[in-house]
Amino acid sequence: MSKAKDIINGWSNYFTGGDQTTKEEAKRRAEICATCPASKYGLHTALLPDFTLSEIQGMYCSKEEGGCGCPLSPAVRSAEHQCPKNRW
Ligand code: SF4
């Protein structure tokens, strides 16, 4: 999957919820991200509430900590997105 399709897939699943496999994998990833030093609070909370993965609501993967800079809500829901630190 290309980077553009990866991003679109993540946002699509953010808005639609995705299928059961996506939901379960997103939950697994979110629990890992929530305890990762690279996860930081950004300005996404007000614009992009996350009602099903509250542990990463408003968080992004910080480039300053070696992350990808992505908002985590779509990142964990993207089928092909890879954690830059290989944690999931
Ligand atoms: S995607 Fe990886 S590096 Fe980024 S916050 Fe999640 S676990 Fe940490």
PDB file of C-alpha atoms and ligand atoms in Angstrom:
ATOM      1  CA  MET A   1       0.000   0.000   0.000  1.00  0.00           C
ATOM      2  CA  SER A   2       1.379   3.414  -0.902  1.00  0.00           C
ATOM      3  CA  LYS A   3       1.862   6.118   1.704  1.00  0.00           C
ATOM      4  CA  ALA A   4      -1.126   8.056   0.319  1.00  0.00           C
ATOM      5  CA  LYS A   5      -3.374   4.969   0.460  1.00  0.00           C
ATOM      6  CA  ASP A   6      -2.064   4.230   3.946  1.00  0.00           C
ATOM      7  CA  ILE A   7      -3.097   7.702   5.133  1.00  0.00           C
ATOM      8  CA  ILE A   8      -6.485   7.509   3.407  1.00  0.00           C
ATOM      9  CA  ASN A   9      -7.086   4.047   4.904  1.00  0.00           C
ATOM     10  CA  GLY A  10      -6.338   5.346   8.405  1.00  0.00           C
ATOM     11  CA  TRP A  11      -8.619   8.353   8.092  1.00  0.00           C
ATOM     12  CA  SER A  12     -11.366   6.275   6.506  1.00  0.00           C
ATOM     13  CA  ASN A  13     -11.275   3.840   9.406  1.00  0.00           C
ATOM     14  CA  TYR A  14     -11.185   6.748  11.859  1.00  0.00           C
ATOM     15  CA  PHE A  15     -14.454   8.105  10.465  1.00  0.00           C
ATOM     16  CA  THR A  16     -16.225   4.790   9.777  1.00  0.00           C
ATOM     17  CA  GLY A  17     -14.810   2.672  12.600  1.00  0.00           C
ATOM     18  CA  GLY A  18     -13.488  -0.011  10.249  1.00  0.00           C
ATOM     19  CA  ASP A  19     -14.188  -3.732  10.485  1.00  0.00           C
ATOM     20  CA  GLN A  20     -13.815  -5.876  13.613  1.00  0.00           C
ATOM     21  CA  THR A  21     -10.215  -6.851  12.805  1.00  0.00           C
ATOM     22  CA  THR A  22      -9.280  -3.201  12.357  1.00  0.00           C
ATOM     23  CA  LYS A  23     -10.930  -2.274  15.653  1.00  0.00           C
ATOM     24  CA  GLU A  24      -9.125  -4.998  17.572  1.00  0.00           C
ATOM     25  CA  GLU A  25      -5.743  -4.173  16.031  1.00  0.00           C
ATOM     26  CA  ALA A  26      -6.265  -0.437  16.589  1.00  0.00           C
ATOM     27  CA  LYS A  27      -7.018  -1.104  20.266  1.00  0.00           C
ATOM     28  CA  ARG A  28      -3.871  -3.218  20.615  1.00  0.00           C
ATOM     29  CA  ARG A  29      -1.755  -0.522  18.982  1.00  0.00           C
ATOM     30  CA  ALA A  30      -3.349   2.299  20.976  1.00  0.00           C
ATOM     31  CA  GLU A  31      -2.505   0.594  24.267  1.00  0.00           C
ATOM     32  CA  ILE A  32       1.139   0.402  23.178  1.00  0.00           C
ATOM     33  CA  CYS A  33       1.231   4.011  21.977  1.00  0.00           C
ATOM     34  CA  ALA A  34      -0.341   5.266  25.194  1.00  0.00           C
ATOM     35  CA  THR A  35       2.720   4.162  27.167  1.00  0.00           C
ATOM     36  CA  CYS A  36       5.319   5.148  24.555  1.00  0.00           C
ATOM     37  CA  PRO A  37       7.611   8.134  25.271  1.00  0.00           C
ATOM     38  CA  ALA A  38       7.046   9.344  21.690  1.00  0.00           C
ATOM     39  CA  SER A  39       3.309   9.873  22.216  1.00  0.00           C
ATOM     40  CA  LYS A  40       2.543  13.491  23.035  1.00  0.00           C
ATOM     41  CA  TYR A  41      -0.590  15.579  23.383  1.00  0.00           C
ATOM     42  CA  GLY A  42      -1.215  17.852  20.436  1.00  0.00           C
ATOM     43  CA  LEU A  43      -4.024  20.063  19.262  1.00  0.00           C
ATOM     44  CA  HIS A  44      -6.061  17.209  17.816  1.00  0.00           C
ATOM     45  CA  THR A  45      -8.403  16.662  20.750  1.00  0.00           C
ATOM     46  CA  ALA A  46     -10.825  19.468  19.990  1.00  0.00           C
ATOM     47  CA  LEU A  47     -10.928  18.800  16.262  1.00  0.00           C
ATOM     48  CA  LEU A  48     -10.551  15.024  16.261  1.00  0.00           C
ATOM     49  CA  PRO A  49     -12.134  13.458  19.322  1.00  0.00           C
ATOM     50  CA  ASP A  50     -11.562   9.736  19.655  1.00  0.00           C
ATOM     51  CA  PHE A  51     -14.586   8.173  21.282  1.00  0.00           C
ATOM     52  CA  THR A  52     -13.418   4.562  21.109  1.00  0.00           C
ATOM     53  CA  LEU A  53      -9.684   4.886  21.780  1.00  0.00           C
ATOM     54  CA  SER A  54      -9.651   7.424  24.580  1.00  0.00           C
ATOM     55  CA  GLU A  55      -6.148   6.380  25.656  1.00  0.00           C
ATOM     56  CA  ILE A  56      -4.689   8.133  22.605  1.00  0.00           C
ATOM     57  CA  GLN A  57      -7.226  10.915  22.195  1.00  0.00           C
ATOM     58  CA  GLY A  58      -5.483  14.114  21.134  1.00  0.00           C
ATOM     59  CA  MET A  59      -2.093  12.452  20.852  1.00  0.00           C
ATOM     60  CA  TYR A  60       0.445  12.287  18.054  1.00  0.00           C
ATOM     61  CA  CYS A  61       3.716  10.459  17.474  1.00  0.00           C
ATOM     62  CA  SER A  62       6.440  13.025  18.129  1.00  0.00           C
ATOM     63  CA  LYS A  63       9.227  13.474  15.579  1.00  0.00           C
ATOM     64  CA  GLU A  64      11.366  14.936  18.363  1.00  0.00           C
ATOM     65  CA  GLU A  65      11.218  11.490  20.002  1.00  0.00           C
ATOM     66  CA  GLY A  66      12.004   9.626  16.779  1.00  0.00           C
ATOM     67  CA  GLY A  67       8.391   9.178  15.751  1.00  0.00           C
ATOM     68  CA  CYS A  68       6.592   9.832  12.475  1.00  0.00           C
ATOM     69  CA  GLY A  69       4.702  12.990  13.426  1.00  0.00           C
ATOM     70  CA  CYS A  70       1.334  11.370  12.680  1.00  0.00           C
ATOM     71  CA  PRO A  71      -1.818  11.877  14.722  1.00  0.00           C
ATOM     72  CA  LEU A  72      -2.292   8.538  16.450  1.00  0.00           C
ATOM     73  CA  SER A  73      -6.043   8.066  15.959  1.00  0.00           C
ATOM     74  CA  PRO A  74      -5.774   7.468  12.191  1.00  0.00           C
ATOM     75  CA  ALA A  75      -2.274   5.945  12.416  1.00  0.00           C
ATOM     76  CA  VAL A  76      -3.310   3.040  14.634  1.00  0.00           C
ATOM     77  CA  ARG A  77      -6.318   2.375  12.387  1.00  0.00           C
ATOM     78  CA  SER A  78      -4.349   2.190   9.155  1.00  0.00           C
ATOM     79  CA  ALA A  79      -3.798  -1.386   7.949  1.00  0.00           C
ATOM     80  CA  GLU A  80      -0.305  -0.795   6.584  1.00  0.00           C
ATOM     81  CA  HIS A  81       1.005   1.967   8.838  1.00  0.00           C
ATOM     82  CA  GLN A  82       4.120   0.868  10.695  1.00  0.00           C
ATOM     83  CA  CYS A  83       5.314   2.122  14.028  1.00  0.00           C
ATOM     84  CA  PRO A  84       8.625   3.929  13.382  1.00  0.00           C
ATOM     85  CA  LYS A  85      10.061   2.277  16.513  1.00  0.00           C
ATOM     86  CA  ASN A  86       8.772  -1.203  15.587  1.00  0.00           C
ATOM     87  CA  ARG A  87       6.607  -1.439  18.696  1.00  0.00           C
ATOM     88  CA  TRP A  88       3.668  -2.688  16.637  1.00  0.00           C
TER      89      TRP A  88
HETATM   90  S1  SF4 B   1       3.576   4.809  16.632  1.00  0.00           S
HETATM   91 FE1  SF4 B   1       5.245   3.769  17.724  1.00  0.00          FE
HETATM   92  S2  SF4 B   1       6.755   5.379  18.178  1.00  0.00           S
HETATM   93 FE2  SF4 B   1       4.805   6.390  17.696  1.00  0.00          FE
HETATM   94  S3  SF4 B   1       3.785   6.681  19.674  1.00  0.00           S
HETATM   95 FE3  SF4 B   1       3.055   4.720  18.834  1.00  0.00          FE
HETATM   96  S4  SF4 B   1       4.410   3.173  19.720  1.00  0.00           S
HETATM   97 FE4  SF4 B   1       5.420   5.160  19.974  1.00  0.00          FE
END
